[in-house]
Coordinates of C-alpha atoms and ligand atoms in Angstrom, one line a residue:
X47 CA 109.7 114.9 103.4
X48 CA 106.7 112.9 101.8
X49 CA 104.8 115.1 99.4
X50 CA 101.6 116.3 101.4
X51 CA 98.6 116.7 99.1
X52 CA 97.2 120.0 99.3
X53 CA 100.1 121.9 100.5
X54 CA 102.5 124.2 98.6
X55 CA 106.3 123.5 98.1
X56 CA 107.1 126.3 99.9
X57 CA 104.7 125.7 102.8
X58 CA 105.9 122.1 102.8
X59 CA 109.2 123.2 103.7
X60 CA 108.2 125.4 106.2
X61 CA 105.9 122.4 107.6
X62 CA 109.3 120.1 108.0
X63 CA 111.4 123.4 109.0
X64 CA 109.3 124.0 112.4
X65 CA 108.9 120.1 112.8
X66 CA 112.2 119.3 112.7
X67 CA 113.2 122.8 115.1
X68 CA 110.5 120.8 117.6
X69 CA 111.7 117.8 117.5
X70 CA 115.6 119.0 118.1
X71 CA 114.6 121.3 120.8
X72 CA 112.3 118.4 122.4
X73 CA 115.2 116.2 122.1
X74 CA 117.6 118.8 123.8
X75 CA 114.9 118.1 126.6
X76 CA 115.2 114.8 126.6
X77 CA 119.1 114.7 127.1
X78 CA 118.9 117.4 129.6
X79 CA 116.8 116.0 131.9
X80 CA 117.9 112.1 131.5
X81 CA 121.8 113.2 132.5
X82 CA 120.1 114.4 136.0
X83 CA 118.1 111.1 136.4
X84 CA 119.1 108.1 139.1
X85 CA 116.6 105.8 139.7
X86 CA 113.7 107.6 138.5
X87 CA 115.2 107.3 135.1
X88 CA 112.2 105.0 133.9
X89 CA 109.5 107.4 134.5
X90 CA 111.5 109.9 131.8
X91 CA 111.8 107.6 129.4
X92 CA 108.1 106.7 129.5
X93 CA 107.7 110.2 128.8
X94 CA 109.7 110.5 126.3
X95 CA 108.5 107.5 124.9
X96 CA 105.1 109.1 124.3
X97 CA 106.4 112.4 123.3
X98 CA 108.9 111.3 120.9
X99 CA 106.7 108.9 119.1
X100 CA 106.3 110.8 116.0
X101 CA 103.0 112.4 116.5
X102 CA 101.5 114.9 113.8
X103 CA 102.6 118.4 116.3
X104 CA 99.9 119.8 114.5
X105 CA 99.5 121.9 118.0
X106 CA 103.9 122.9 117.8
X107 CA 103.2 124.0 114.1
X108 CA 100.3 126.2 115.3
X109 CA 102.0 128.0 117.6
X110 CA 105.2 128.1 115.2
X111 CA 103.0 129.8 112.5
X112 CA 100.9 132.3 114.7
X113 CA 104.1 133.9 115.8
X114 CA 105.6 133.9 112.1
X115 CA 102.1 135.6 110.8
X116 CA 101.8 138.1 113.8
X117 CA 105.4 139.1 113.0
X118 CA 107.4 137.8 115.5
X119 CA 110.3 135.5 115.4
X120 CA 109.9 131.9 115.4
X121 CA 112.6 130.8 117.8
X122 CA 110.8 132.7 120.1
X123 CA 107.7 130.3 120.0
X124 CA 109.9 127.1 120.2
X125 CA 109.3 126.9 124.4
X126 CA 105.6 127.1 124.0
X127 CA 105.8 125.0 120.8
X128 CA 107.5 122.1 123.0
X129 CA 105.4 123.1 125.6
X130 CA 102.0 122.1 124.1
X131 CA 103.1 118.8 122.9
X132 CA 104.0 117.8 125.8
X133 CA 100.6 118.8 127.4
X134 CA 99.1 117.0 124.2
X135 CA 101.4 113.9 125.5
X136 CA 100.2 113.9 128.6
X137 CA 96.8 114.2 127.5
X138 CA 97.6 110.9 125.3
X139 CA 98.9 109.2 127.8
X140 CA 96.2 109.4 130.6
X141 CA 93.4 109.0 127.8
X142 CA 94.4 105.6 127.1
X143 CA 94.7 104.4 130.5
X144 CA 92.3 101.7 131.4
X145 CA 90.5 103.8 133.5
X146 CA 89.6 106.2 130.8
X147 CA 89.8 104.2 126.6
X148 CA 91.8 101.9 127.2
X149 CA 93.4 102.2 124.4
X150 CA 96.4 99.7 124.0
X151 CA 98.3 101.0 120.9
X152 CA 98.9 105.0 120.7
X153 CA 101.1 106.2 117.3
X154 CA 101.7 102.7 116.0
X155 CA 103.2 101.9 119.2
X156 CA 101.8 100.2 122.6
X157 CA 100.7 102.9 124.7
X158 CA 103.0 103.8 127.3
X159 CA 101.1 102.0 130.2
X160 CA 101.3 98.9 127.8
X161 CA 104.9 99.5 127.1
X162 CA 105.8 100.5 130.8
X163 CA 103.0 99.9 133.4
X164 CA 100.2 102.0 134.9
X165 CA 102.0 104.0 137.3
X166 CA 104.7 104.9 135.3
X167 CA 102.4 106.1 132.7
X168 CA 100.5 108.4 134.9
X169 CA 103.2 109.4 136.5
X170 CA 105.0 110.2 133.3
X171 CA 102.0 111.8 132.2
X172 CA 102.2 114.2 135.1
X173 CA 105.7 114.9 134.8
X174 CA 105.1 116.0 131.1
X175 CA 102.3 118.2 132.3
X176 CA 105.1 119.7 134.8
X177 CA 108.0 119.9 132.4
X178 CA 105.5 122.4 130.2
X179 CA 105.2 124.9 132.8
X180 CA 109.0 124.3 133.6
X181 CA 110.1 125.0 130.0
X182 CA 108.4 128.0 129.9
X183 CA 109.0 129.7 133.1
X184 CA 113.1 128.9 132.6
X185 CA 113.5 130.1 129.1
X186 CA 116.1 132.3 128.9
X187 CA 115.0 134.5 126.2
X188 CA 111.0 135.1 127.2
X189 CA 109.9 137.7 129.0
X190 CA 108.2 137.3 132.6
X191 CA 105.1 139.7 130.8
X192 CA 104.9 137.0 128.1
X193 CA 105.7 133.4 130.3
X194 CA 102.9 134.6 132.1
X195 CA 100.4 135.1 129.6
X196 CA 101.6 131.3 128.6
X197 CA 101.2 129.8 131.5
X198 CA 97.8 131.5 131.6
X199 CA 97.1 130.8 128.5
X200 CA 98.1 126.6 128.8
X201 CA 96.7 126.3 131.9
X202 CA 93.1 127.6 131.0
X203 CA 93.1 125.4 128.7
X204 CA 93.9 122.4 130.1
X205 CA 91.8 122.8 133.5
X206 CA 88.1 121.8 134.2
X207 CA 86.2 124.5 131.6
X208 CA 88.7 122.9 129.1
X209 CA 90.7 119.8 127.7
X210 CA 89.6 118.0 131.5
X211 CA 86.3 119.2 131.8
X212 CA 85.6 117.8 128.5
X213 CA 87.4 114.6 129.3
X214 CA 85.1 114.4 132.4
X215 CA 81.9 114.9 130.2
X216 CA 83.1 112.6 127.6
X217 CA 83.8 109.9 130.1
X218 CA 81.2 110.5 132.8
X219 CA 78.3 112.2 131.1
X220 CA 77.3 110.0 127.9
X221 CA 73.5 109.4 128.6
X222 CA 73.2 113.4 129.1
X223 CA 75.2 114.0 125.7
X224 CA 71.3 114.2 123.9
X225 CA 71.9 116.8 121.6
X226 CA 74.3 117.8 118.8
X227 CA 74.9 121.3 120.6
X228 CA 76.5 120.0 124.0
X229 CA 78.4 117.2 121.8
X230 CA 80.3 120.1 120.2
X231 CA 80.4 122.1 123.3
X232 CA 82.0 118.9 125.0
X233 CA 84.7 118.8 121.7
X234 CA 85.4 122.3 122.3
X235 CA 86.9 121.6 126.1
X236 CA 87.9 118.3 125.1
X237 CA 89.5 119.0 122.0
X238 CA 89.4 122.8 120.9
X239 CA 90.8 124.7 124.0
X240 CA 94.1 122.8 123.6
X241 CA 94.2 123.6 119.7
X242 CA 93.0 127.4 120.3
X243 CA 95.8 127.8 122.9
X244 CA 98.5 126.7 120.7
X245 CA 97.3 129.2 118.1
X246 CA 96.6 132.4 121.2
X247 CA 100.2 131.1 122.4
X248 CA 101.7 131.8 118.7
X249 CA 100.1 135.0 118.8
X250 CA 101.5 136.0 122.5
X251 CA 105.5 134.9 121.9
X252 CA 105.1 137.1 119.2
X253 CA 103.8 140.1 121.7
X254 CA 100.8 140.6 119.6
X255 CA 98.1 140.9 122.1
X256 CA 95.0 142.4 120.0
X257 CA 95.5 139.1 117.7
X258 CA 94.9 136.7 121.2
X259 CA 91.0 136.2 120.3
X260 CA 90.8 135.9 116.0
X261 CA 93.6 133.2 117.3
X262 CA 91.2 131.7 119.6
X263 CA 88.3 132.0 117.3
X264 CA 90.3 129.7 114.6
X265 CA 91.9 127.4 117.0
X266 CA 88.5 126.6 118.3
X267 CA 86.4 126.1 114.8
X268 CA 89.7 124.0 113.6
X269 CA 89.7 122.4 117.0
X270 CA 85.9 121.2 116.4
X271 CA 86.3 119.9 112.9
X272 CA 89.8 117.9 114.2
X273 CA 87.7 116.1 116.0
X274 CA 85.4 115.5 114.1
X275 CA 87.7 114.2 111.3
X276 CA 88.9 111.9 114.4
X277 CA 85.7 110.5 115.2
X278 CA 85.3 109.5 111.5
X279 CA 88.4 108.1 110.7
X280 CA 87.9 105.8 114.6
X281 CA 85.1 104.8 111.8
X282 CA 86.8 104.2 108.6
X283 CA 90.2 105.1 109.1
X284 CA 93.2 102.6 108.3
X285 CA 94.5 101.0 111.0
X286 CA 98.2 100.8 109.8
X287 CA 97.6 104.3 108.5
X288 CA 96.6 105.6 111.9
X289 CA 98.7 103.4 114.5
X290 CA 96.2 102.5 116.6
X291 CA 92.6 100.3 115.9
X292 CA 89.7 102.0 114.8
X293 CA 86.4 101.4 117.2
X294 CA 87.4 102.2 119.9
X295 CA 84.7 104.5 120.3
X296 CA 82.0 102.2 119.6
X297 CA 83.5 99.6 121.8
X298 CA 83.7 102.4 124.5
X299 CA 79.4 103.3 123.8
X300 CA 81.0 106.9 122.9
X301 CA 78.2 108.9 121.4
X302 CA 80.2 110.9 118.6
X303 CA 79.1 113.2 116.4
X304 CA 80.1 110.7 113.4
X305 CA 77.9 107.9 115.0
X306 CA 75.0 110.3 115.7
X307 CA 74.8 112.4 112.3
X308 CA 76.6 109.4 109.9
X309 CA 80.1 110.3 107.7
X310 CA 78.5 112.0 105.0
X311 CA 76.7 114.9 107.4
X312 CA 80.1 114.8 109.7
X313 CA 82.1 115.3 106.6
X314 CA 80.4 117.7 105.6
X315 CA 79.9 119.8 108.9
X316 CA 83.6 119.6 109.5
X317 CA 84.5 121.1 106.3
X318 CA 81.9 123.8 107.5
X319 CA 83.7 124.3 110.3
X320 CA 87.0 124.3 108.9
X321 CA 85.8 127.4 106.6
X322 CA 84.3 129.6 109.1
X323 CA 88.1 128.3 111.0
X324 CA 89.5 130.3 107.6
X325 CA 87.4 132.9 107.6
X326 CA 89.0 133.7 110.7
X327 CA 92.1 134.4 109.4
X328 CA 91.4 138.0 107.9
X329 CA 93.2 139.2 110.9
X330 CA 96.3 137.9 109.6
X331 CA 98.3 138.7 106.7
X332 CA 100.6 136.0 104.8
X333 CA 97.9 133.0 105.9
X334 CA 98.3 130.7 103.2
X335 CA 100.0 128.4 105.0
X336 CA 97.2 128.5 107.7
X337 CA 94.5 127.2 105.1
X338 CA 96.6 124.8 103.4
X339 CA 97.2 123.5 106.7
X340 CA 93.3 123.5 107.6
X341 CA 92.5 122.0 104.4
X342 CA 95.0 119.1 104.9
X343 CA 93.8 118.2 108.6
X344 CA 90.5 117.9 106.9
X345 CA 91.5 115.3 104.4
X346 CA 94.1 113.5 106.6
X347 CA 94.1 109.5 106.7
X348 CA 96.2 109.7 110.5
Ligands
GRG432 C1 95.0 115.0 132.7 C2 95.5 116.8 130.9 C3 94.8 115.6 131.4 C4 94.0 115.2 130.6 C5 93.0 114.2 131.1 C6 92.8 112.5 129.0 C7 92.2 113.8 129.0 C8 92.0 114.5 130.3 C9 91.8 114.4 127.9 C10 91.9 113.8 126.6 C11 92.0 114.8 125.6 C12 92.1 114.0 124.3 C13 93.0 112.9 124.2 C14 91.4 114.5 123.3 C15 91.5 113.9 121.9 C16 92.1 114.9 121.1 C17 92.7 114.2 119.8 C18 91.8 114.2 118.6 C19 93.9 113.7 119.9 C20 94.6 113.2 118.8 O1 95.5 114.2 118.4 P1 96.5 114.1 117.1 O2 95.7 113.5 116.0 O3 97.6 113.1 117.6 O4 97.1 115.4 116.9 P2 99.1 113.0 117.2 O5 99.5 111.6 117.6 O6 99.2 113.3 115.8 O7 99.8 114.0 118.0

């Protein structure tokens, strides 16, 4: 494990531990549901393509964590975990379709509808969307009180007041994107709600209800100054670094917050956001781990 600046020893093991427990279980996926393929096979391997392409699983560690801090046992967030990175895979996958970025490199790798073809990829991108809601409403260990409040939880997040009502303003709406105020309201759906509900998700596999909405609150200020950090680094980010080219918002006319306001005032305003994401945390006990984390997404190069 590379040293991470920023981050403790002991939260950097923690950091590989639930990576490495995501990964396995997503792989345990994988195999699963490959033995029972025929001809289909090629659509699961362009999922698994995607979702095995060693993204960050900043959302999987989220949820991890929020059940470790709210006292509950970490296996028991694994489902929802895998769950939200394959919603985040999905979401990948159908955002750099032609008809959407176009993006044709996605995690140093062609993006799947470059390395397969268009209808696999959205096909595959459904699929993945299905196989979240199948892993959690088959786990054997959950109960129905808590799959539920999953399932609620993911699919709020996902629909049109969230990740694809945002999309829809992002891709549809530029010209009415005027001020700063419904450019971060447009990175909340787009961006936040998927990053608050891996956080709420931690807090519910843990069974701790009353901690649903100080979850939410931090998932949603972290979520804002993600994207932030994304729009600036589709501005000066390394190419290599991030695994896929930078301007691809300028080349799509995207009006982001780092092309409005400049790095410097973006910089700044996303470490703004990522304290008031820590200030948050007073609900939780034992959330060092939390704010190293925050701090790190702040200063990441990928
Ligand atoms: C049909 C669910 C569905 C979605 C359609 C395409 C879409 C609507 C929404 C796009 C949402 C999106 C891609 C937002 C950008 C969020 C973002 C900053 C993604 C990059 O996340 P990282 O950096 O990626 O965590 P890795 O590769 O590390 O996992």
């Amino acid at each position: 494990m590379p040293n991470i600046s920023g981050i403790s020893s002991e939260n950097e093991v923690r950091l590989d531990d639930y990576i490495k427990k995501v990964n396995s279980e997503l792989d345990k996926y994988k195999y699963e549901e490959m033995s029972r393929c025929g001809l289909q096979k090629e659509v699961a391997e362009a999922m698994w393509y995607t979702l095995s392409a060693g993204g960050k699983r900043v959302r999987a560690v989220l949820t991890m964590e929020f059940c470790r801090v709210c006292g509950g046992d970490t296996d028991d967030a694994l489902p929802a975990a895998c769950a939200i990175e394959m919603i985040h895979a999905f979401s990948l996958i159908h955002d750099d379709l032609p008809c959407m970025d176009n993006d044709d490199f996605r995690r140093g790798k062609p993006s799947c509808h470059k390395a397969f073809d268009e209808a696999t990829a959205l096909l595959a991108g459904d699929a993945l969307q299905n196989k979240a809601f199948e892993v959690i409403s088959n786990d054997k260990k959950l109960s129905d009180t808590v799959k539920v409040k999953l399932i609620s939880c993911i699919s709020k997040a996902v629909g049109v007041q969230g990740m694809i009502g945002g999309q829809v303003i992002d891709t549809n709406c530029q010209a009415e994107l005027t001020t700063s105020e419904n450019l971060l309201e447009m990175y909340r759906m787009k961006t936040g709600a998927l990053i608050a509900a891996a956080c709420e998700m931690g807090c519910i596999c843990a069974k701790a209800y009353d901690k649903v909405d100080s979850a939410e609150k931090f998932g949603e200020c972290l979520g804002l100054a993600f994207q932030i950090v994304d729009d600036i680094l589709d501005i000066i980010g390394d190419e290599k670094e991030l695994g896929k080219p930078i301007g691809s918002d300028s080349s799509n006319e995207k009006n982001t917050f780092a092309v409005r306001c400049g790095i410097q005032e973006s910089q700044k305003f996303a470490e703004k956001l990522t304290d008031d994401a820590m200030n948050a945390l007073s609900d939780f006990d034992d959330n060092c781990f939390l704010k190293e984390l925050s701090a790190y997404l702040m200063k990441r190069k990928k």
